[in-house]
């Protein structure tokens, strides 16, 4: 399946006692697909994977794979090392792995290229490079991103540079053939789509899912009259949903709307303040 359209990095809902709320996770995943998401992402940062046990991560992956299989939807699974990639081999619903540019160590462009070449050679599925330099501390030029795109087994990128900067404009002005540029910065997703990104991975789309799907479709169909005001409204919503560390506000809103049993997050995150929740809810109303 092509890597385009709306992908949602699914949260991990918790019950009041802090355990994973499995029925709520399944219901939420089904609802997101029915409301217009083209596919889902398992175990992205929005899912709080570092706070989950190995068994919980495995079960989250299996549950979302089953939902996507039943709905004929693609699943992207976060996997950052050979062991995590091997886990994807016997899960046919997983169509790609979301793999982070090595964080903190700053290996430089040559190191990043060598890293992804090795992982792609060992991976049972194509890789989507997760480029988020304000978290990894590893900037990459458009030229380096094109070199990444040329690697066998690299199918796309989640582009989350935090801005519409010259490197982003350069890449989208001439994207490599067959290389999917998926926007990953919720607040600026509309201008990224206007520049030609074929899709997005958006945590904000847990709410107003149909509107985010409509935004992507409007830019794809060349309808700026519809896309611009919709993009402005959704940018304000995304800013409210990211007013505190993700996914705290998203969870608070989902809980307030009765879609998950609690607004709980696991440490080091803490629950969103009531004011942040209410500000996002007001924009939805």
PDB file of C-alpha atoms in Angstrom:
ATOM      1  CA  UNK A   1       0.000   0.000   0.000  1.00  0.00           C
ATOM      2  CA  UNK A   2       1.272   3.523  -0.760  1.00  0.00           C
ATOM      3  CA  UNK A   3       2.508   5.655   2.106  1.00  0.00           C
ATOM      4  CA  UNK A   4       0.119   8.552   1.715  1.00  0.00           C
ATOM      5  CA  UNK A   5      -2.856  10.082   3.439  1.00  0.00           C
ATOM      6  CA  UNK A   6      -3.512  10.323   7.164  1.00  0.00           C
ATOM      7  CA  UNK A   7      -1.695   8.070   9.650  1.00  0.00           C
ATOM      8  CA  UNK A   8      -2.392   8.391  13.371  1.00  0.00           C
ATOM      9  CA  UNK A   9       0.235   7.384  15.972  1.00  0.00           C
ATOM     10  CA  UNK A  10      -2.116   5.690  18.403  1.00  0.00           C
ATOM     11  CA  UNK A  11      -1.959   6.494  22.110  1.00  0.00           C
ATOM     12  CA  UNK A  12      -1.892   3.758  24.744  1.00  0.00           C
ATOM     13  CA  UNK A  13      -4.971   4.291  26.930  1.00  0.00           C
ATOM     14  CA  UNK A  14      -4.706   3.308  30.586  1.00  0.00           C
ATOM     15  CA  UNK A  15      -7.379   2.176  33.002  1.00  0.00           C
ATOM     16  CA  UNK A  16      -7.880   3.924  36.328  1.00  0.00           C
ATOM     17  CA  UNK A  17      -5.470   1.463  37.959  1.00  0.00           C
ATOM     18  CA  UNK A  18      -2.717   2.283  35.442  1.00  0.00           C
ATOM     19  CA  UNK A  19      -2.898  -0.918  33.416  1.00  0.00           C
ATOM     20  CA  UNK A  20      -3.345  -0.840  29.644  1.00  0.00           C
ATOM     21  CA  UNK A  21      -7.026  -0.499  28.746  1.00  0.00           C
ATOM     22  CA  UNK A  22      -7.084  -3.073  25.965  1.00  0.00           C
ATOM     23  CA  UNK A  23     -10.779  -2.800  24.971  1.00  0.00           C
ATOM     24  CA  UNK A  24     -10.458   0.985  24.800  1.00  0.00           C
ATOM     25  CA  UNK A  25      -7.352   0.713  22.622  1.00  0.00           C
ATOM     26  CA  UNK A  26      -9.118  -1.564  20.167  1.00  0.00           C
ATOM     27  CA  UNK A  27     -12.256   0.598  20.058  1.00  0.00           C
ATOM     28  CA  UNK A  28     -10.201   3.750  19.544  1.00  0.00           C
ATOM     29  CA  UNK A  29      -8.169   2.221  16.717  1.00  0.00           C
ATOM     30  CA  UNK A  30     -11.303   1.032  14.922  1.00  0.00           C
ATOM     31  CA  UNK A  31     -12.955   4.435  15.384  1.00  0.00           C
ATOM     32  CA  UNK A  32      -9.956   6.326  13.972  1.00  0.00           C
ATOM     33  CA  UNK A  33     -10.021   4.230  10.809  1.00  0.00           C
ATOM     34  CA  UNK A  34     -13.777   4.605  10.445  1.00  0.00           C
ATOM     35  CA  UNK A  35     -13.516   8.384  10.828  1.00  0.00           C
ATOM     36  CA  UNK A  36     -11.075   8.736   7.956  1.00  0.00           C
ATOM     37  CA  UNK A  37      -7.559   7.704   8.934  1.00  0.00           C
ATOM     38  CA  UNK A  38      -5.847   5.822   6.108  1.00  0.00           C
ATOM     39  CA  UNK A  39      -3.568   3.914   8.470  1.00  0.00           C
ATOM     40  CA  UNK A  40      -2.193   3.738  11.996  1.00  0.00           C
ATOM     41  CA  UNK A  41       1.206   3.904  13.666  1.00  0.00           C
ATOM     42  CA  UNK A  42       2.014   1.510  16.505  1.00  0.00           C
ATOM     43  CA  UNK A  43       4.420   2.326  19.329  1.00  0.00           C
ATOM     44  CA  UNK A  44       5.328   5.822  18.205  1.00  0.00           C
ATOM     45  CA  UNK A  45       6.326   8.302  20.890  1.00  0.00           C
ATOM     46  CA  UNK A  46       2.643   9.190  21.331  1.00  0.00           C
ATOM     47  CA  UNK A  47       2.114   5.623  22.610  1.00  0.00           C
ATOM     48  CA  UNK A  48       4.606   6.156  25.483  1.00  0.00           C
ATOM     49  CA  UNK A  49       6.584   3.050  24.448  1.00  0.00           C
ATOM     50  CA  UNK A  50       9.474   3.668  26.845  1.00  0.00           C
ATOM     51  CA  UNK A  51       6.966   3.459  29.716  1.00  0.00           C
ATOM     52  CA  UNK A  52       5.520   0.145  28.494  1.00  0.00           C
ATOM     53  CA  UNK A  53       6.912  -3.269  29.350  1.00  0.00           C
ATOM     54  CA  UNK A  54       8.231  -5.499  26.591  1.00  0.00           C
ATOM     55  CA  UNK A  55       5.088  -7.636  26.872  1.00  0.00           C
ATOM     56  CA  UNK A  56       2.845  -4.564  26.649  1.00  0.00           C
ATOM     57  CA  UNK A  57       4.677  -3.317  23.563  1.00  0.00           C
ATOM     58  CA  UNK A  58       4.278  -6.714  21.903  1.00  0.00           C
ATOM     59  CA  UNK A  59       0.575  -6.856  22.731  1.00  0.00           C
ATOM     60  CA  UNK A  60      -0.051  -3.285  21.540  1.00  0.00           C
ATOM     61  CA  UNK A  61       1.608  -4.160  18.241  1.00  0.00           C
ATOM     62  CA  UNK A  62      -0.426  -7.353  17.869  1.00  0.00           C
ATOM     63  CA  UNK A  63      -3.721  -5.630  18.670  1.00  0.00           C
ATOM     64  CA  UNK A  64      -3.176  -2.785  16.198  1.00  0.00           C
ATOM     65  CA  UNK A  65      -1.960  -5.222  13.557  1.00  0.00           C
ATOM     66  CA  UNK A  66      -5.177  -7.201  13.946  1.00  0.00           C
ATOM     67  CA  UNK A  67      -7.323  -4.063  13.662  1.00  0.00           C
ATOM     68  CA  UNK A  68      -5.489  -2.914  10.534  1.00  0.00           C
ATOM     69  CA  UNK A  69      -5.694  -6.368   8.988  1.00  0.00           C
ATOM     70  CA  UNK A  70      -9.454  -6.503   9.597  1.00  0.00           C
ATOM     71  CA  UNK A  71      -9.920  -3.047   8.037  1.00  0.00           C
ATOM     72  CA  UNK A  72      -7.447  -3.519   5.158  1.00  0.00           C
ATOM     73  CA  UNK A  73      -5.411  -0.565   6.415  1.00  0.00           C
ATOM     74  CA  UNK A  74      -1.618  -0.193   6.548  1.00  0.00           C
ATOM     75  CA  UNK A  75       0.186  -0.213   9.882  1.00  0.00           C
ATOM     76  CA  UNK A  76       3.521   1.507  10.435  1.00  0.00           C
ATOM     77  CA  UNK A  77       5.357   0.226  13.511  1.00  0.00           C
ATOM     78  CA  UNK A  78       8.100   2.098  15.327  1.00  0.00           C
ATOM     79  CA  UNK A  79      11.282   0.006  15.373  1.00  0.00           C
ATOM     80  CA  UNK A  80      14.756   1.400  15.940  1.00  0.00           C
ATOM     81  CA  UNK A  81      17.160  -1.535  16.102  1.00  0.00           C
ATOM     82  CA  UNK A  82      17.584  -4.957  14.460  1.00  0.00           C
ATOM     83  CA  UNK A  83      15.805  -6.749  17.298  1.00  0.00           C
ATOM     84  CA  UNK A  84      12.738  -4.525  17.084  1.00  0.00           C
ATOM     85  CA  UNK A  85      12.716  -4.846  13.301  1.00  0.00           C
ATOM     86  CA  UNK A  86      12.816  -8.648  13.484  1.00  0.00           C
ATOM     87  CA  UNK A  87       9.601  -8.561  15.520  1.00  0.00           C
ATOM     88  CA  UNK A  88       7.787  -7.231  12.457  1.00  0.00           C
ATOM     89  CA  UNK A  89       8.587 -10.188  10.210  1.00  0.00           C
ATOM     90  CA  UNK A  90       5.548 -12.312  11.065  1.00  0.00           C
ATOM     91  CA  UNK A  91       3.034  -9.466  11.156  1.00  0.00           C
ATOM     92  CA  UNK A  92       1.816  -8.951   7.557  1.00  0.00           C
ATOM     93  CA  UNK A  93      -0.338  -5.943   8.495  1.00  0.00           C
ATOM     94  CA  UNK A  94       2.889  -4.003   9.190  1.00  0.00           C
ATOM     95  CA  UNK A  95       3.837  -2.335   5.918  1.00  0.00           C
ATOM     96  CA  UNK A  96       6.725  -0.167   7.143  1.00  0.00           C
ATOM     97  CA  UNK A  97       8.880   0.606  10.164  1.00  0.00           C
ATOM     98  CA  UNK A  98       9.192   4.124  11.571  1.00  0.00           C
ATOM     99  CA  UNK A  99      12.863   4.414  12.500  1.00  0.00           C
ATOM    100  CA  UNK A 100      14.369   7.361  14.329  1.00  0.00           C
ATOM    101  CA  UNK A 101      17.495   9.172  13.200  1.00  0.00           C
ATOM    102  CA  UNK A 102      20.013   8.164  15.916  1.00  0.00           C
ATOM    103  CA  UNK A 103      19.414  10.579  18.801  1.00  0.00           C
ATOM    104  CA  UNK A 104      21.892  12.352  21.058  1.00  0.00           C
ATOM    105  CA  UNK A 105      25.103  10.855  19.638  1.00  0.00           C
ATOM    106  CA  UNK A 106      25.034  13.128  16.553  1.00  0.00           C
ATOM    107  CA  UNK A 107      26.813  10.697  14.195  1.00  0.00           C
ATOM    108  CA  UNK A 108      26.865  13.179  11.309  1.00  0.00           C
ATOM    109  CA  UNK A 109      25.394  12.663   7.830  1.00  0.00           C
ATOM    110  CA  UNK A 110      27.779   9.829   6.930  1.00  0.00           C
ATOM    111  CA  UNK A 111      26.937   7.989  10.149  1.00  0.00           C
ATOM    112  CA  UNK A 112      23.205   8.456   9.617  1.00  0.00           C
ATOM    113  CA  UNK A 113      23.469   7.068   6.088  1.00  0.00           C
ATOM    114  CA  UNK A 114      25.515   4.062   7.223  1.00  0.00           C
ATOM    115  CA  UNK A 115      23.099   3.426  10.097  1.00  0.00           C
ATOM    116  CA  UNK A 116      20.036   3.345   7.859  1.00  0.00           C
ATOM    117  CA  UNK A 117      21.774   1.308   5.163  1.00  0.00           C
ATOM    118  CA  UNK A 118      22.535  -1.392   7.748  1.00  0.00           C
ATOM    119  CA  UNK A 119      19.053  -1.347   9.273  1.00  0.00           C
ATOM    120  CA  UNK A 120      17.312  -1.402   5.889  1.00  0.00           C
ATOM    121  CA  UNK A 121      19.384  -4.404   4.828  1.00  0.00           C
ATOM    122  CA  UNK A 122      18.250  -6.296   7.943  1.00  0.00           C
ATOM    123  CA  UNK A 123      14.626  -5.157   7.992  1.00  0.00           C
ATOM    124  CA  UNK A 124      11.731  -7.328   6.784  1.00  0.00           C
ATOM    125  CA  UNK A 125       9.764  -4.175   5.837  1.00  0.00           C
ATOM    126  CA  UNK A 126      10.671  -0.819   4.278  1.00  0.00           C
ATOM    127  CA  UNK A 127      11.833   1.962   6.586  1.00  0.00           C
ATOM    128  CA  UNK A 128      10.283   5.376   7.133  1.00  0.00           C
ATOM    129  CA  UNK A 129      13.017   7.637   8.508  1.00  0.00           C
ATOM    130  CA  UNK A 130      11.827   9.700  11.485  1.00  0.00           C
ATOM    131  CA  UNK A 131      13.660  13.017  11.169  1.00  0.00           C
ATOM    132  CA  UNK A 132      12.983  15.223  14.199  1.00  0.00           C
ATOM    133  CA  UNK A 133      16.172  17.250  14.728  1.00  0.00           C
ATOM    134  CA  UNK A 134      14.926  19.291  17.692  1.00  0.00           C
ATOM    135  CA  UNK A 135      14.765  15.974  19.589  1.00  0.00           C
ATOM    136  CA  UNK A 136      17.681  14.055  18.053  1.00  0.00           C
ATOM    137  CA  UNK A 137      20.117  17.009  17.804  1.00  0.00           C
ATOM    138  CA  UNK A 138      21.102  15.734  14.343  1.00  0.00           C
ATOM    139  CA  UNK A 139      20.295  18.179  11.517  1.00  0.00           C
ATOM    140  CA  UNK A 140      20.256  16.853   7.952  1.00  0.00           C
ATOM    141  CA  UNK A 141      20.315  18.776   4.696  1.00  0.00           C
ATOM    142  CA  UNK A 142      17.937  18.148   1.821  1.00  0.00           C
ATOM    143  CA  UNK A 143      20.883  16.637  -0.064  1.00  0.00           C
ATOM    144  CA  UNK A 144      21.455  14.101   2.728  1.00  0.00           C
ATOM    145  CA  UNK A 145      17.740  13.287   2.834  1.00  0.00           C
ATOM    146  CA  UNK A 146      17.880  12.557  -0.892  1.00  0.00           C
ATOM    147  CA  UNK A 147      20.818  10.224  -0.255  1.00  0.00           C
ATOM    148  CA  UNK A 148      18.718   8.468   2.392  1.00  0.00           C
ATOM    149  CA  UNK A 149      15.876   8.162  -0.103  1.00  0.00           C
ATOM    150  CA  UNK A 150      18.213   6.440  -2.550  1.00  0.00           C
ATOM    151  CA  UNK A 151      19.037   3.645  -0.085  1.00  0.00           C
ATOM    152  CA  UNK A 152      17.389   0.301  -0.897  1.00  0.00           C
ATOM    153  CA  UNK A 153      14.642  -0.374   1.609  1.00  0.00           C
ATOM    154  CA  UNK A 154      14.014   3.260   2.604  1.00  0.00           C
ATOM    155  CA  UNK A 155      10.486   4.186   1.515  1.00  0.00           C
ATOM    156  CA  UNK A 156       9.822   7.544   3.101  1.00  0.00           C
ATOM    157  CA  UNK A 157      10.334  10.039   5.869  1.00  0.00           C
ATOM    158  CA  UNK A 158       8.353  11.477   8.745  1.00  0.00           C
ATOM    159  CA  UNK A 159       9.502  15.061   8.390  1.00  0.00           C
ATOM    160  CA  UNK A 160       9.309  16.926  11.685  1.00  0.00           C
ATOM    161  CA  UNK A 161      11.843  19.741  11.606  1.00  0.00           C
ATOM    162  CA  UNK A 162       9.626  22.135  13.524  1.00  0.00           C
ATOM    163  CA  UNK A 163       9.460  24.723  10.757  1.00  0.00           C
ATOM    164  CA  UNK A 164       9.058  25.338   7.046  1.00  0.00           C
ATOM    165  CA  UNK A 165      12.757  25.979   6.536  1.00  0.00           C
ATOM    166  CA  UNK A 166      14.865  26.146   3.344  1.00  0.00           C
ATOM    167  CA  UNK A 167      15.839  22.460   3.589  1.00  0.00           C
ATOM    168  CA  UNK A 168      12.178  21.426   3.778  1.00  0.00           C
ATOM    169  CA  UNK A 169      11.287  23.636   0.826  1.00  0.00           C
ATOM    170  CA  UNK A 170      14.240  22.250  -1.133  1.00  0.00           C
ATOM    171  CA  UNK A 171      13.193  18.645  -0.479  1.00  0.00           C
ATOM    172  CA  UNK A 172       9.532  19.174  -1.346  1.00  0.00           C
ATOM    173  CA  UNK A 173      10.413  21.185  -4.458  1.00  0.00           C
ATOM    174  CA  UNK A 174      11.962  18.041  -5.917  1.00  0.00           C
ATOM    175  CA  UNK A 175      11.133  14.955  -3.860  1.00  0.00           C
ATOM    176  CA  UNK A 176      12.827  11.720  -4.900  1.00  0.00           C
ATOM    177  CA  UNK A 177      10.537   9.511  -7.013  1.00  0.00           C
ATOM    178  CA  UNK A 178       8.667   6.948  -4.938  1.00  0.00           C
ATOM    179  CA  UNK A 179       9.828   8.511  -1.665  1.00  0.00           C
ATOM    180  CA  UNK A 180       6.950   9.445   0.659  1.00  0.00           C
ATOM    181  CA  UNK A 181       7.389  12.689   2.566  1.00  0.00           C
ATOM    182  CA  UNK A 182       4.942  12.496   5.480  1.00  0.00           C
ATOM    183  CA  UNK A 183       4.506  15.637   7.540  1.00  0.00           C
ATOM    184  CA  UNK A 184       5.080  15.126  11.241  1.00  0.00           C
ATOM    185  CA  UNK A 185       4.644  18.617  12.700  1.00  0.00           C
ATOM    186  CA  UNK A 186       0.951  18.987  13.469  1.00  0.00           C
ATOM    187  CA  UNK A 187       0.814  22.787  13.738  1.00  0.00           C
ATOM    188  CA  UNK A 188       2.425  23.369  10.318  1.00  0.00           C
ATOM    189  CA  UNK A 189       0.931  20.415   8.481  1.00  0.00           C
ATOM    190  CA  UNK A 190      -1.225  22.547   6.186  1.00  0.00           C
ATOM    191  CA  UNK A 191       1.719  24.428   4.608  1.00  0.00           C
ATOM    192  CA  UNK A 192       3.642  21.148   4.292  1.00  0.00           C
ATOM    193  CA  UNK A 193       0.707  19.648   2.403  1.00  0.00           C
ATOM    194  CA  UNK A 194       0.465  22.791   0.277  1.00  0.00           C
ATOM    195  CA  UNK A 195       4.126  22.312  -0.675  1.00  0.00           C
ATOM    196  CA  UNK A 196       3.370  18.793  -1.872  1.00  0.00           C
ATOM    197  CA  UNK A 197       3.659  16.357   1.032  1.00  0.00           C
ATOM    198  CA  UNK A 198       1.365  13.410   0.162  1.00  0.00           C
ATOM    199  CA  UNK A 199       0.349  12.693   3.742  1.00  0.00           C
ATOM    200  CA  UNK A 200       1.044  13.034   7.428  1.00  0.00           C
ATOM    201  CA  UNK A 201       1.516  11.270  10.753  1.00  0.00           C
ATOM    202  CA  UNK A 202      -0.487  13.366  13.208  1.00  0.00           C
ATOM    203  CA  UNK A 203      -1.193  12.812  16.897  1.00  0.00           C
ATOM    204  CA  UNK A 204      -3.709  15.683  16.809  1.00  0.00           C
ATOM    205  CA  UNK A 205      -5.904  13.598  14.525  1.00  0.00           C
ATOM    206  CA  UNK A 206      -7.034  11.494  17.479  1.00  0.00           C
ATOM    207  CA  UNK A 207      -9.659  14.232  17.616  1.00  0.00           C
ATOM    208  CA  UNK A 208     -11.301  15.897  14.605  1.00  0.00           C
ATOM    209  CA  UNK A 209     -10.061  12.914  12.589  1.00  0.00           C
ATOM    210  CA  UNK A 210     -12.429  13.545   9.678  1.00  0.00           C
ATOM    211  CA  UNK A 211     -11.319  17.174   9.467  1.00  0.00           C
ATOM    212  CA  UNK A 212      -7.628  16.251   9.258  1.00  0.00           C
ATOM    213  CA  UNK A 213      -8.453  13.686   6.568  1.00  0.00           C
ATOM    214  CA  UNK A 214     -10.415  16.368   4.696  1.00  0.00           C
ATOM    215  CA  UNK A 215      -7.468  18.778   4.940  1.00  0.00           C
ATOM    216  CA  UNK A 216      -5.123  16.254   3.322  1.00  0.00           C
ATOM    217  CA  UNK A 217      -7.687  15.514   0.614  1.00  0.00           C
ATOM    218  CA  UNK A 218      -8.282  19.208  -0.099  1.00  0.00           C
ATOM    219  CA  UNK A 219      -4.602  19.952  -0.709  1.00  0.00           C
ATOM    220  CA  UNK A 220      -4.196  16.740  -2.704  1.00  0.00           C
ATOM    221  CA  UNK A 221      -7.149  17.726  -4.892  1.00  0.00           C
ATOM    222  CA  UNK A 222      -5.874  21.269  -5.418  1.00  0.00           C
ATOM    223  CA  UNK A 223      -8.645  22.968  -3.458  1.00  0.00           C
ATOM    224  CA  UNK A 224      -6.976  25.804  -1.492  1.00  0.00           C
ATOM    225  CA  UNK A 225     -10.293  27.595  -0.947  1.00  0.00           C
ATOM    226  CA  UNK A 226     -11.323  24.712   1.314  1.00  0.00           C
ATOM    227  CA  UNK A 227      -7.866  23.807   2.614  1.00  0.00           C
ATOM    228  CA  UNK A 228      -6.686  27.200   3.887  1.00  0.00           C
ATOM    229  CA  UNK A 229      -9.421  27.985   6.440  1.00  0.00           C
ATOM    230  CA  UNK A 230      -9.540  24.349   7.528  1.00  0.00           C
ATOM    231  CA  UNK A 231      -5.775  24.338   7.970  1.00  0.00           C
ATOM    232  CA  UNK A 232      -5.887  27.536  10.043  1.00  0.00           C
ATOM    233  CA  UNK A 233      -8.534  26.081  12.360  1.00  0.00           C
ATOM    234  CA  UNK A 234      -6.729  22.767  12.788  1.00  0.00           C
ATOM    235  CA  UNK A 235      -3.405  24.521  13.446  1.00  0.00           C
ATOM    236  CA  UNK A 236      -4.980  26.275  16.430  1.00  0.00           C
ATOM    237  CA  UNK A 237      -6.373  22.956  17.639  1.00  0.00           C
ATOM    238  CA  UNK A 238      -2.976  21.261  17.275  1.00  0.00           C
ATOM    239  CA  UNK A 239      -1.271  24.052  19.201  1.00  0.00           C
ATOM    240  CA  UNK A 240      -3.738  23.522  22.045  1.00  0.00           C
ATOM    241  CA  UNK A 241      -3.259  19.748  21.988  1.00  0.00           C
ATOM    242  CA  UNK A 242       0.527  20.206  22.201  1.00  0.00           C
ATOM    243  CA  UNK A 243       0.403  22.848  24.929  1.00  0.00           C
ATOM    244  CA  UNK A 244       1.870  20.220  27.279  1.00  0.00           C
ATOM    245  CA  UNK A 245       4.111  17.226  26.529  1.00  0.00           C
ATOM    246  CA  UNK A 246       2.365  14.871  24.120  1.00  0.00           C
ATOM    247  CA  UNK A 247       0.087  12.914  24.600  1.00  0.00           C
ATOM    248  CA  UNK A 248      -1.119  14.395  27.897  1.00  0.00           C
ATOM    249  CA  UNK A 249      -3.616  16.873  26.424  1.00  0.00           C
ATOM    250  CA  UNK A 250      -4.770  14.458  23.716  1.00  0.00           C
ATOM    251  CA  UNK A 251      -5.537  11.882  26.402  1.00  0.00           C
ATOM    252  CA  UNK A 252      -7.317  14.440  28.566  1.00  0.00           C
ATOM    253  CA  UNK A 253      -9.565  15.421  25.656  1.00  0.00           C
ATOM    254  CA  UNK A 254     -10.285  11.813  24.703  1.00  0.00           C
ATOM    255  CA  UNK A 255     -11.170  11.037  28.307  1.00  0.00           C
ATOM    256  CA  UNK A 256     -13.411  14.089  28.600  1.00  0.00           C
ATOM    257  CA  UNK A 257     -15.255  12.899  25.508  1.00  0.00           C
ATOM    258  CA  UNK A 258     -15.716   9.409  26.938  1.00  0.00           C
ATOM    259  CA  UNK A 259     -13.468   7.639  24.445  1.00  0.00           C
ATOM    260  CA  UNK A 260     -10.887   6.293  26.914  1.00  0.00           C
ATOM    261  CA  UNK A 261     -11.368   5.324  30.580  1.00  0.00           C
ATOM    262  CA  UNK A 262      -8.821   7.725  32.067  1.00  0.00           C
ATOM    263  CA  UNK A 263      -6.539  10.603  31.131  1.00  0.00           C
ATOM    264  CA  UNK A 264      -3.615   8.808  32.753  1.00  0.00           C
ATOM    265  CA  UNK A 265      -0.073   8.868  31.458  1.00  0.00           C
ATOM    266  CA  UNK A 266       2.992   7.133  32.852  1.00  0.00           C
ATOM    267  CA  UNK A 267       6.060   8.811  34.273  1.00  0.00           C
ATOM    268  CA  UNK A 268       8.048  10.785  33.325  1.00  0.00           C
ATOM    269  CA  UNK A 269       4.883  12.378  31.875  1.00  0.00           C
ATOM    270  CA  UNK A 270       2.255  13.833  34.166  1.00  0.00           C
ATOM    271  CA  UNK A 271      -1.449  14.421  33.413  1.00  0.00           C
ATOM    272  CA  UNK A 272      -2.449  17.590  31.597  1.00  0.00           C
ATOM    273  CA  UNK A 273      -3.757  20.549  33.555  1.00  0.00           C
ATOM    274  CA  UNK A 274      -7.503  21.128  33.444  1.00  0.00           C
ATOM    275  CA  UNK A 275      -6.931  24.509  31.753  1.00  0.00           C
ATOM    276  CA  UNK A 276      -5.053  22.873  28.851  1.00  0.00           C
ATOM    277  CA  UNK A 277      -7.772  20.263  28.446  1.00  0.00           C
ATOM    278  CA  UNK A 278     -10.530  22.866  28.500  1.00  0.00           C
ATOM    279  CA  UNK A 279      -8.756  25.099  25.972  1.00  0.00           C
ATOM    280  CA  UNK A 280      -8.594  22.234  23.491  1.00  0.00           C
ATOM    281  CA  UNK A 281     -12.192  21.214  24.158  1.00  0.00           C
ATOM    282  CA  UNK A 282     -13.333  24.793  23.540  1.00  0.00           C
ATOM    283  CA  UNK A 283     -11.731  24.752  20.094  1.00  0.00           C
ATOM    284  CA  UNK A 284     -13.488  21.479  19.300  1.00  0.00           C
ATOM    285  CA  UNK A 285     -16.838  22.935  20.306  1.00  0.00           C
TER     286      UNK A 285
END
